[in-house]
PDB file of C-alpha atoms and ligand atoms in Angstrom:
ATOM      1  CA  UNK U 290      88.563  98.061  75.987  1.00 68.00           C
ATOM      2  CA  UNK U 291      89.527  95.115  73.726  1.00 73.00           C
ATOM      3  CA  UNK U 292      91.977  96.694  71.409  1.00 84.00           C
ATOM      4  CA  UNK U 293      94.954  96.754  73.735  1.00 92.00           C
ATOM      5  CA  UNK U 294      98.401  96.687  72.205  1.00 95.00           C
ATOM      6  CA  UNK U 295     101.889  97.744  73.334  1.00 95.00           C
ATOM      7  CA  UNK U 296     101.131 101.415  72.777  1.00 94.00           C
ATOM      8  CA  UNK U 297      97.400 101.721  73.415  1.00 94.00           C
ATOM      9  CA  UNK U 298      97.730 100.109  76.869  1.00 95.00           C
ATOM     10  CA  UNK U 299      99.260 103.378  78.103  1.00 96.00           C
ATOM     11  CA  UNK U 300      96.381 105.454  76.693  1.00 93.00           C
ATOM     12  CA  UNK U 301      93.924 102.964  78.166  1.00 92.00           C
ATOM     13  CA  UNK U 302      95.419 103.536  81.611  1.00 92.00           C
ATOM     14  CA  UNK U 303      95.278 107.306  81.123  1.00 92.00           C
ATOM     15  CA  UNK U 304      91.555 107.043  80.473  1.00 89.00           C
ATOM     16  CA  UNK U 305      90.866 105.113  83.699  1.00 87.00           C
ATOM     17  CA  UNK U 306      91.071 107.787  86.416  1.00 88.00           C
ATOM     18  CA  UNK U 307      87.553 109.098  87.031  1.00 90.00           C
ATOM     19  CA  UNK U 308      86.692 112.807  87.352  1.00 90.00           C
ATOM     20  CA  UNK U 309      86.517 112.490  91.149  1.00 94.00           C
ATOM     21  CA  UNK U 310      90.253 111.649  91.333  1.00 94.00           C
ATOM     22  CA  UNK U 311      92.326 114.176  93.254  1.00 96.00           C
ATOM     23  CA  UNK U 312      94.146 116.158  90.501  1.00 95.00           C
ATOM     24  CA  UNK U 313      97.596 115.709  92.056  1.00 96.00           C
ATOM     25  CA  UNK U 314      97.062 111.951  92.513  1.00 96.00           C
ATOM     26  CA  UNK U 315      95.927 111.769  88.859  1.00 95.00           C
ATOM     27  CA  UNK U 316      99.071 113.578  87.651  1.00 96.00           C
ATOM     28  CA  UNK U 317     101.392 111.410  89.748  1.00 97.00           C
ATOM     29  CA  UNK U 318      99.772 108.084  88.782  1.00 96.00           C
ATOM     30  CA  UNK U 319      99.513 108.941  85.116  1.00 96.00           C
ATOM     31  CA  UNK U 320     103.094 110.150  84.799  1.00 97.00           C
ATOM     32  CA  UNK U 321     104.347 107.144  86.769  1.00 97.00           C
ATOM     33  CA  UNK U 322     102.580 104.709  84.460  1.00 97.00           C
ATOM     34  CA  UNK U 323     103.688 106.569  81.308  1.00 98.00           C
ATOM     35  CA  UNK U 324     107.321 106.223  82.479  1.00 98.00           C
ATOM     36  CA  UNK U 325     106.896 102.600  83.646  1.00 98.00           C
ATOM     37  CA  UNK U 326     105.293 101.497  80.397  1.00 98.00           C
ATOM     38  CA  UNK U 327     107.962 103.382  78.427  1.00 98.00           C
ATOM     39  CA  UNK U 328     110.676 101.685  80.497  1.00 98.00           C
ATOM     40  CA  UNK U 329     109.243  98.219  79.754  1.00 98.00           C
ATOM     41  CA  UNK U 330     108.996  98.930  76.017  1.00 98.00           C
ATOM     42  CA  UNK U 331     112.505 100.427  75.944  1.00 98.00           C
ATOM     43  CA  UNK U 332     114.195  97.550  77.804  1.00 98.00           C
ATOM     44  CA  UNK U 333     111.893  94.815  76.446  1.00 98.00           C
ATOM     45  CA  UNK U 334     111.722  93.519  80.000  1.00 98.00           C
ATOM     46  CA  UNK U 335     111.526  89.703  80.127  1.00 98.00           C
ATOM     47  CA  UNK U 336     109.249  87.668  82.383  1.00 98.00           C
ATOM     48  CA  UNK U 337     112.293  86.372  84.277  1.00 98.00           C
ATOM     49  CA  UNK U 338     113.521  89.915  84.907  1.00 98.00           C
ATOM     50  CA  UNK U 339     110.136  91.099  86.111  1.00 98.00           C
ATOM     51  CA  UNK U 340     109.829  88.042  88.383  1.00 98.00           C
ATOM     52  CA  UNK U 341     113.275  88.856  89.817  1.00 96.00           C
ATOM     53  CA  UNK U 342     112.188  92.430  90.545  1.00 96.00           C
ATOM     54  CA  UNK U 343     109.080  91.144  92.313  1.00 97.00           C
ATOM     55  CA  UNK U 344     111.217  88.691  94.324  1.00 96.00           C
ATOM     56  CA  UNK U 345     113.395  91.589  95.496  1.00 96.00           C
ATOM     57  CA  UNK U 346     110.313  93.582  96.541  1.00 96.00           C
ATOM     58  CA  UNK U 347     108.902  90.535  98.339  1.00 97.00           C
ATOM     59  CA  UNK U 348     112.215  90.048 100.168  1.00 97.00           C
ATOM     60  CA  UNK U 349     112.145  93.754 101.100  1.00 96.00           C
ATOM     61  CA  UNK U 350     108.677  93.283 102.585  1.00 97.00           C
ATOM     62  CA  UNK U 351     109.812  90.257 104.616  1.00 97.00           C
ATOM     63  CA  UNK U 352     112.835  91.982 106.142  1.00 95.00           C
ATOM     64  CA  UNK U 353     110.977  95.220 106.924  1.00 94.00           C
ATOM     65  CA  UNK U 354     109.784  95.746 110.494  1.00 90.00           C
ATOM     66  CA  UNK U 355     109.337  98.691 112.855  1.00 82.00           C
ATOM     67  CA  UNK U 356     113.125  99.096 113.175  1.00 80.00           C
ATOM     68  CA  UNK U 357     114.218  98.474 109.604  1.00 87.00           C
ATOM     69  CA  UNK U 358     112.596  99.589 106.379  1.00 91.00           C
ATOM     70  CA  UNK U 359     114.142  98.020 103.287  1.00 95.00           C
ATOM     71  CA  UNK U 360     111.863 100.036 100.975  1.00 95.00           C
ATOM     72  CA  UNK U 361     113.327 103.290 102.324  1.00 93.00           C
ATOM     73  CA  UNK U 362     116.780 101.805 101.795  1.00 94.00           C
ATOM     74  CA  UNK U 363     115.908 100.940  98.165  1.00 96.00           C
ATOM     75  CA  UNK U 364     114.741 104.533  97.722  1.00 96.00           C
ATOM     76  CA  UNK U 365     118.057 105.731  99.228  1.00 96.00           C
ATOM     77  CA  UNK U 366     120.417 103.574  97.142  1.00 97.00           C
ATOM     78  CA  UNK U 367     118.500 104.253  93.915  1.00 97.00           C
ATOM     79  CA  UNK U 368     118.963 108.005  94.473  1.00 97.00           C
ATOM     80  CA  UNK U 369     115.209 108.537  94.829  1.00 97.00           C
ATOM     81  CA  UNK U 370     115.329 109.941  98.384  1.00 96.00           C
ATOM     82  CA  UNK U 371     118.043 112.415  97.394  1.00 97.00           C
ATOM     83  CA  UNK U 372     116.275 113.446  94.209  1.00 97.00           C
ATOM     84  CA  UNK U 373     113.074 114.146  96.170  1.00 96.00           C
ATOM     85  CA  UNK U 374     115.207 116.286  98.524  1.00 95.00           C
ATOM     86  CA  UNK U 375     116.710 118.188  95.620  1.00 96.00           C
ATOM     87  CA  UNK U 376     113.525 118.886  93.664  1.00 96.00           C
ATOM     88  CA  UNK U 377     112.015 120.259  96.871  1.00 93.00           C
ATOM     89  CA  UNK U 378     115.001 122.417  97.812  1.00 92.00           C
ATOM     90  CA  UNK U 379     114.338 126.089  98.477  1.00 90.00           C
ATOM     91  CA  UNK U 380     116.562 128.773  96.929  1.00 90.00           C
ATOM     92  CA  UNK U 381     119.262 130.118  99.239  1.00 95.00           C
ATOM     93  CA  UNK U 382     118.680 127.501 101.955  1.00 97.00           C
ATOM     94  CA  UNK U 383     121.213 124.904 103.129  1.00 98.00           C
ATOM     95  CA  UNK U 384     120.638 121.744 101.055  1.00 97.00           C
ATOM     96  CA  UNK U 385     118.678 118.938 102.691  1.00 97.00           C
ATOM     97  CA  UNK U 386     120.118 115.429 102.874  1.00 97.00           C
ATOM     98  CA  UNK U 387     118.817 111.989 103.852  1.00 95.00           C
ATOM     99  CA  UNK U 388     117.347 111.418 107.321  1.00 94.00           C
ATOM    100  CA  UNK U 389     118.496 107.786 107.411  1.00 91.00           C
ATOM    101  CA  UNK U 390     117.003 105.084 109.597  1.00 89.00           C
ATOM    102  CA  UNK U 391     118.907 105.765 112.822  1.00 90.00           C
ATOM    103  CA  UNK U 392     117.164 108.903 114.095  1.00 92.00           C
ATOM    104  CA  UNK U 393     115.258 108.347 117.356  1.00 91.00           C
ATOM    105  CA  UNK U 394     113.036 110.677 119.327  1.00 92.00           C
ATOM    106  CA  UNK U 395     113.662 111.690 122.923  1.00 94.00           C
ATOM    107  CA  UNK U 396     117.362 112.604 122.857  1.00 96.00           C
ATOM    108  CA  UNK U 397     118.430 114.653 125.913  1.00 97.00           C
ATOM    109  CA  UNK U 398     118.836 118.427 125.804  1.00 97.00           C
ATOM    110  CA  UNK U 399     122.370 119.725 125.945  1.00 96.00           C
ATOM    111  CA  UNK U 400     123.191 123.369 126.728  1.00 96.00           C
ATOM    112  CA  UNK U 401     125.016 125.868 124.507  1.00 97.00           C
ATOM    113  CA  UNK U 402     128.676 124.773 124.589  1.00 98.00           C
ATOM    114  CA  UNK U 403     127.652 121.294 125.787  1.00 98.00           C
ATOM    115  CA  UNK U 404     129.629 118.116 125.322  1.00 98.00           C
ATOM    116  CA  UNK U 405     128.828 114.815 123.590  1.00 98.00           C
ATOM    117  CA  UNK U 406     132.268 113.232 124.048  1.00 98.00           C
ATOM    118  CA  UNK U 407     132.027 111.925 127.626  1.00 96.00           C
ATOM    119  CA  UNK U 408     133.545 108.419 127.512  1.00 95.00           C
ATOM    120  CA  UNK U 409     133.728 108.135 123.689  1.00 97.00           C
ATOM    121  CA  UNK U 410     137.022 107.339 121.956  1.00 96.00           C
ATOM    122  CA  UNK U 411     138.056 109.255 118.857  1.00 96.00           C
ATOM    123  CA  UNK U 412     139.343 112.619 117.718  1.00 96.00           C
ATOM    124  CA  UNK U 413     137.697 115.549 119.532  1.00 97.00           C
ATOM    125  CA  UNK U 414     135.833 118.084 117.378  1.00 98.00           C
ATOM    126  CA  UNK U 415     134.483 121.490 118.342  1.00 98.00           C
ATOM    127  CA  UNK U 416     131.540 122.325 116.112  1.00 98.00           C
ATOM    128  CA  UNK U 417     129.986 125.810 115.952  1.00 98.00           C
ATOM    129  CA  UNK U 418     128.215 128.237 113.660  1.00 98.00           C
ATOM    130  CA  UNK U 419     125.140 130.356 113.215  1.00 98.00           C
ATOM    131  CA  UNK U 420     121.612 129.516 112.047  1.00 98.00           C
ATOM    132  CA  UNK U 421     120.170 132.238 109.823  1.00 98.00           C
ATOM    133  CA  UNK U 422     117.213 132.849 107.559  1.00 98.00           C
ATOM    134  CA  UNK U 423     117.763 133.301 103.813  1.00 97.00           C
ATOM    135  CA  UNK U 424     117.403 137.038 104.430  1.00 97.00           C
ATOM    136  CA  UNK U 425     120.231 136.927 106.980  1.00 97.00           C
ATOM    137  CA  UNK U 426     118.398 137.258 110.326  1.00 97.00           C
ATOM    138  CA  UNK U 427     119.792 135.043 113.106  1.00 98.00           C
ATOM    139  CA  UNK U 428     117.370 132.369 114.282  1.00 98.00           C
ATOM    140  CA  UNK U 429     117.109 130.958 117.805  1.00 97.00           C
ATOM    141  CA  UNK U 430     116.524 127.572 116.182  1.00 98.00           C
ATOM    142  CA  UNK U 431     116.295 124.126 117.790  1.00 98.00           C
ATOM    143  CA  UNK U 432     118.737 121.474 116.632  1.00 98.00           C
ATOM    144  CA  UNK U 433     118.672 117.721 116.864  1.00 98.00           C
ATOM    145  CA  UNK U 434     122.066 116.130 116.395  1.00 98.00           C
ATOM    146  CA  UNK U 435     123.071 112.462 116.046  1.00 97.00           C
ATOM    147  CA  UNK U 436     126.106 110.582 114.791  1.00 97.00           C
ATOM    148  CA  UNK U 437     128.049 107.325 114.962  1.00 96.00           C
ATOM    149  CA  UNK U 438     130.611 106.467 117.613  1.00 96.00           C
ATOM    150  CA  UNK U 439     134.214 105.747 116.746  1.00 95.00           C
ATOM    151  CA  UNK U 440     133.263 102.174 115.719  1.00 95.00           C
ATOM    152  CA  UNK U 441     130.881 103.393 112.976  1.00 95.00           C
ATOM    153  CA  UNK U 442     127.738 102.379 114.906  1.00 94.00           C
ATOM    154  CA  UNK U 443     124.837 104.461 116.196  1.00 94.00           C
ATOM    155  CA  UNK U 444     123.801 103.994 119.813  1.00 94.00           C
ATOM    156  CA  UNK U 445     120.651 102.118 118.749  1.00 90.00           C
ATOM    157  CA  UNK U 446     122.748  99.577 116.790  1.00 90.00           C
ATOM    158  CA  UNK U 447     125.254  98.839 119.519  1.00 93.00           C
ATOM    159  CA  UNK U 448     124.410  97.446 122.967  1.00 95.00           C
ATOM    160  CA  UNK U 449     127.820  98.543 124.301  1.00 96.00           C
ATOM    161  CA  UNK U 450     126.875 102.235 123.964  1.00 95.00           C
ATOM    162  CA  UNK U 451     124.889 104.229 126.513  1.00 95.00           C
ATOM    163  CA  UNK U 452     121.276 105.025 125.520  1.00 95.00           C
ATOM    164  CA  UNK U 453     121.294 108.226 123.462  1.00 96.00           C
ATOM    165  CA  UNK U 454     125.104 108.215 123.195  1.00 97.00           C
ATOM    166  CA  UNK U 455     126.178 110.986 120.759  1.00 98.00           C
ATOM    167  CA  UNK U 456     122.638 112.299 120.402  1.00 98.00           C
ATOM    168  CA  UNK U 457     121.117 115.473 121.719  1.00 98.00           C
ATOM    169  CA  UNK U 458     118.876 118.489 121.273  1.00 98.00           C
ATOM    170  CA  UNK U 459     120.440 121.890 121.461  1.00 97.00           C
ATOM    171  CA  UNK U 460     118.823 125.351 121.497  1.00 96.00           C
ATOM    172  CA  UNK U 461     120.679 128.041 119.542  1.00 98.00           C
ATOM    173  CA  UNK U 462     121.203 131.388 121.285  1.00 97.00           C
ATOM    174  CA  UNK U 463     119.141 134.427 120.270  1.00 97.00           C
ATOM    175  CA  UNK U 464     122.012 135.465 118.002  1.00 98.00           C
ATOM    176  CA  UNK U 465     121.607 132.127 116.171  1.00 98.00           C
ATOM    177  CA  UNK U 466     124.915 130.721 117.494  1.00 98.00           C
ATOM    178  CA  UNK U 467     125.349 127.059 118.392  1.00 98.00           C
ATOM    179  CA  UNK U 468     128.379 125.358 119.924  1.00 98.00           C
ATOM    180  CA  UNK U 469     129.153 121.810 121.050  1.00 98.00           C
ATOM    181  CA  UNK U 470     132.038 119.381 121.391  1.00 98.00           C
ATOM    182  CA  UNK U 471     131.895 115.864 120.003  1.00 98.00           C
ATOM    183  CA  UNK U 472     134.098 113.243 118.352  1.00 98.00           C
ATOM    184  CA  UNK U 473     134.756 112.840 114.665  1.00 96.00           C
ATOM    185  CA  UNK U 474     132.129 110.334 113.450  1.00 93.00           C
ATOM    186  CA  UNK U 475     133.267 107.203 111.591  1.00 92.00           C
ATOM    187  CA  UNK U 476     132.182 106.049 108.114  1.00 94.00           C
ATOM    188  CA  UNK U 477     129.864 103.036 108.055  1.00 94.00           C
ATOM    189  CA  UNK U 478     128.035 100.725 105.685  1.00 96.00           C
ATOM    190  CA  UNK U 479     124.290 100.825 105.079  1.00 95.00           C
ATOM    191  CA  UNK U 480     122.600  97.545 106.132  1.00 93.00           C
ATOM    192  CA  UNK U 481     123.638  95.150 103.338  1.00 95.00           C
ATOM    193  CA  UNK U 482     122.351  91.774 104.585  1.00 94.00           C
ATOM    194  CA  UNK U 483     119.055  92.069 102.659  1.00 95.00           C
ATOM    195  CA  UNK U 484     117.904  92.581  99.061  1.00 96.00           C
ATOM    196  CA  UNK U 485     119.460  96.068  98.898  1.00 97.00           C
ATOM    197  CA  UNK U 486     122.841  94.512  99.751  1.00 97.00           C
ATOM    198  CA  UNK U 487     122.272  91.943  96.960  1.00 96.00           C
ATOM    199  CA  UNK U 488     121.603  94.748  94.503  1.00 96.00           C
ATOM    200  CA  UNK U 489     124.722  96.674  95.602  1.00 97.00           C
ATOM    201  CA  UNK U 490     126.928  93.574  95.312  1.00 97.00           C
ATOM    202  CA  UNK U 491     125.562  92.539  91.935  1.00 96.00           C
ATOM    203  CA  UNK U 492     126.295  96.010  90.552  1.00 96.00           C
ATOM    204  CA  UNK U 493     129.757  96.357  92.115  1.00 96.00           C
ATOM    205  CA  UNK U 494     128.651  99.237  94.329  1.00 96.00           C
ATOM    206  CA  UNK U 495     129.926  99.990  97.786  1.00 95.00           C
ATOM    207  CA  UNK U 496     127.604  99.969 100.814  1.00 97.00           C
ATOM    208  CA  UNK U 497     129.821 102.620 102.529  1.00 97.00           C
ATOM    209  CA  UNK U 498     128.687 106.073 103.510  1.00 97.00           C
ATOM    210  CA  UNK U 499     131.194 108.824 104.288  1.00 97.00           C
ATOM    211  CA  UNK U 500     131.231 109.879 107.939  1.00 97.00           C
ATOM    212  CA  UNK U 501     128.713 112.583 108.786  1.00 98.00           C
ATOM    213  CA  UNK U 502     126.819 114.307 111.560  1.00 98.00           C
ATOM    214  CA  UNK U 503     123.041 114.460 111.157  1.00 98.00           C
ATOM    215  CA  UNK U 504     121.093 117.625 111.969  1.00 98.00           C
ATOM    216  CA  UNK U 505     117.400 118.481 112.084  1.00 98.00           C
ATOM    217  CA  UNK U 506     117.014 122.232 112.466  1.00 98.00           C
ATOM    218  CA  UNK U 507     113.694 123.887 113.110  1.00 98.00           C
ATOM    219  CA  UNK U 508     112.429 127.387 113.835  1.00 98.00           C
ATOM    220  CA  UNK U 509     108.806 128.625 113.823  1.00 97.00           C
ATOM    221  CA  UNK U 510     107.751 129.897 110.381  1.00 96.00           C
ATOM    222  CA  UNK U 511     110.666 128.145 108.620  1.00 97.00           C
ATOM    223  CA  UNK U 512     110.890 124.898 106.654  1.00 96.00           C
ATOM    224  CA  UNK U 513     112.480 122.298 108.936  1.00 97.00           C
ATOM    225  CA  UNK U 514     115.882 121.318 107.546  1.00 97.00           C
ATOM    226  CA  UNK U 515     116.982 117.663 107.676  1.00 97.00           C
ATOM    227  CA  UNK U 516     120.598 117.458 106.632  1.00 98.00           C
ATOM    228  CA  UNK U 517     124.087 116.072 107.305  1.00 98.00           C
ATOM    229  CA  UNK U 518     127.567 117.577 107.374  1.00 98.00           C
ATOM    230  CA  UNK U 519     130.544 115.680 105.921  1.00 98.00           C
ATOM    231  CA  UNK U 520     134.311 116.097 106.382  1.00 97.00           C
ATOM    232  CA  UNK U 521     135.708 117.005 102.910  1.00 97.00           C
ATOM    233  CA  UNK U 522     138.581 114.543 103.300  1.00 95.00           C
ATOM    234  CA  UNK U 523     136.473 111.456 104.029  1.00 96.00           C
ATOM    235  CA  UNK U 524     137.593 108.524 101.805  1.00 96.00           C
ATOM    236  CA  UNK U 525     133.984 107.679 100.829  1.00 97.00           C
ATOM    237  CA  UNK U 526     132.873 111.206  99.908  1.00 97.00           C
ATOM    238  CA  UNK U 527     132.744 110.415  96.157  1.00 96.00           C
ATOM    239  CA  UNK U 528     130.958 107.071  96.484  1.00 96.00           C
ATOM    240  CA  UNK U 529     128.247 107.614  99.117  1.00 97.00           C
ATOM    241  CA  UNK U 530     125.880 104.631  98.765  1.00 97.00           C
ATOM    242  CA  UNK U 531     122.845 106.912  99.218  1.00 98.00           C
ATOM    243  CA  UNK U 532     123.887 110.032  97.231  1.00 98.00           C
ATOM    244  CA  UNK U 533     123.633 112.315 100.282  1.00 98.00           C
ATOM    245  CA  UNK U 534     126.780 114.409  99.713  1.00 98.00           C
ATOM    246  CA  UNK U 535     126.486 117.994  98.406  1.00 97.00           C
ATOM    247  CA  UNK U 536     129.468 120.327  98.011  1.00 97.00           C
ATOM    248  CA  UNK U 537     127.741 122.847 100.277  1.00 97.00           C
ATOM    249  CA  UNK U 538     127.566 120.227 103.057  1.00 98.00           C
ATOM    250  CA  UNK U 539     131.305 119.382 103.065  1.00 98.00           C
ATOM    251  CA  UNK U 540     133.474 121.083 105.663  1.00 98.00           C
ATOM    252  CA  UNK U 541     137.147 121.135 106.565  1.00 97.00           C
ATOM    253  CA  UNK U 542     138.048 119.731 109.952  1.00 96.00           C
ATOM    254  CA  UNK U 543     140.807 122.215 110.932  1.00 96.00           C
ATOM    255  CA  UNK U 544     143.276 120.622 113.327  1.00 96.00           C
ATOM    256  CA  UNK U 545     144.469 122.590 116.350  1.00 96.00           C
ATOM    257  CA  UNK U 546     146.680 121.915 119.381  1.00 94.00           C
ATOM    258  CA  UNK U 547     145.805 124.983 121.406  1.00 93.00           C
ATOM    259  CA  UNK U 548     142.821 125.288 123.724  1.00 94.00           C
ATOM    260  CA  UNK U 549     143.467 129.038 124.016  1.00 93.00           C
ATOM    261  CA  UNK U 550     141.459 129.700 120.822  1.00 90.00           C
ATOM    262  CA  UNK U 551     138.363 127.914 122.128  1.00 95.00           C
ATOM    263  CA  UNK U 552     135.236 129.847 123.146  1.00 96.00           C
ATOM    264  CA  UNK U 553     134.902 130.372 126.909  1.00 96.00           C
ATOM    265  CA  UNK U 554     131.379 128.877 126.856  1.00 97.00           C
ATOM    266  CA  UNK U 555     132.662 125.435 125.784  1.00 98.00           C
ATOM    267  CA  UNK U 556     131.906 123.278 128.831  1.00 97.00           C
ATOM    268  CA  UNK U 557     135.017 121.093 128.576  1.00 97.00           C
ATOM    269  CA  UNK U 558     137.292 123.888 127.294  1.00 97.00           C
ATOM    270  CA  UNK U 559     140.030 123.127 129.816  1.00 96.00           C
ATOM    271  CA  UNK U 560     140.013 119.349 129.413  1.00 96.00           C
ATOM    272  CA  UNK U 561     139.236 118.901 125.706  1.00 97.00           C
ATOM    273  CA  UNK U 562     141.644 116.243 124.362  1.00 95.00           C
ATOM    274  CA  UNK U 563     144.276 117.698 122.010  1.00 95.00           C
ATOM    275  CA  UNK U 564     144.919 117.801 119.138  1.00 96.00           C
ATOM    276  CA  UNK U 565     141.305 118.491 118.285  1.00 97.00           C
ATOM    277  CA  UNK U 566     139.509 119.648 115.114  1.00 97.00           C
ATOM    278  CA  UNK U 567     137.489 122.774 114.696  1.00 97.00           C
ATOM    279  CA  UNK U 568     134.469 123.037 112.351  1.00 98.00           C
ATOM    280  CA  UNK U 569     132.492 126.216 111.707  1.00 97.00           C
ATOM    281  CA  UNK U 570     129.317 125.810 109.653  1.00 98.00           C
ATOM    282  CA  UNK U 571     126.368 128.189 109.163  1.00 98.00           C
ATOM    283  CA  UNK U 572     122.908 126.791 108.417  1.00 98.00           C
ATOM    284  CA  UNK U 573     120.391 128.791 106.373  1.00 98.00           C
ATOM    285  CA  UNK U 574     116.654 128.131 106.681  1.00 98.00           C
ATOM    286  CA  UNK U 575     114.031 129.147 104.119  1.00 97.00           C
ATOM    287  CA  UNK U 576     110.601 130.417 105.132  1.00 96.00           C
ATOM    288  CA  UNK U 577     107.831 127.789 105.146  1.00 91.00           C
ATOM    289  CA  UNK U 578     106.331 127.981 101.630  1.00 79.00           C
ATOM    290  CA  UNK U 579     102.723 129.269 101.592  1.00 77.00           C
ATOM    291  CA  UNK U 580     100.195 126.535 100.647  1.00 69.00           C
TER     292      UNK U 580
HETATM  293  C1  BEZ C 798     122.257 107.254 107.588  1.00 95.52           C
HETATM  294  O1  BEZ C 798     122.857 108.241 107.315  1.00 95.52           O
HETATM  295  O2  BEZ C 798     122.121 107.029 108.778  1.00 95.52           O
HETATM  296  C2  BEZ C 798     121.669 106.376 106.513  1.00 95.52           C
HETATM  297  C3  BEZ C 798     121.053 106.974 105.439  1.00 95.52           C
HETATM  298  C4  BEZ C 798     120.478 106.186 104.456  1.00 95.52           C
HETATM  299  C5  BEZ C 798     120.545 104.802 104.554  1.00 95.52           C
HETATM  300  C6  BEZ C 798     121.185 104.209 105.633  1.00 95.52           C
HETATM  301  C7  BEZ C 798     121.767 104.998 106.621  1.00 95.52           C
HETATM  302 FE1   FE C 799     123.896 108.409 109.228  1.00 95.52          FE
END
């Protein structure tokens, strides 16, 4: 095609995908290019600006390795990861929220009522609730749980922590109940020593995330839920660098002095440091959508 101009270039692209193209791939590519071309026309993007964007992507490639993925971080701070979560949410289910880069496989199993605190500093928290289906049946689901220590670091960022500190897998009871003791996690900043940090600084944005506990909850026949639970009073709740907060994922940490009210199954019931906080949160899983 010779007669390419600012408008016909988009139509030219739309004519390129051959009939053998997977229909979903065709839709995604075509819509992406329609929006990209529209964005360039709308902003009248300059060569210098486009070069700058390519420099940022190149820097992201250079800093990415098997432990750190700057492209995922770009997706997170641009709100793309969260938007993908939200457009794929299932009615009635607990909202999903970002997985983040600090999840690792192989965390130890802890029993019902088990303890993560061990030698960690920080305010003690007793966390419990029920996992249910959207139709209300209790689910004997499996949970993976991970969080930061009191210094705002995950065990795989901090050589002073034990391997798998504040990480574990927990099986819910047949009545869907789960129970564990832990410490209140600390807020932390997303890695900001690369191109994502440059972007945040040049736009006056904070790299902080509110404190949270990560959960992956799975049960056969149900969509696996990747989510996080936030204390409502965290100072960074309104400015999360990665847009992970949802009202339905914010909980009150209720302070208590008395161990009398604690469930008998809590392993460290008699030695739990006081005052401690109590959190009750129910998770709801949606059935796996049919293909
Ligand atoms: C996290 O919650 O661990 C996280 C999420 C997105 C980017 C960086 C960290
Ligand atoms: Fe996190």
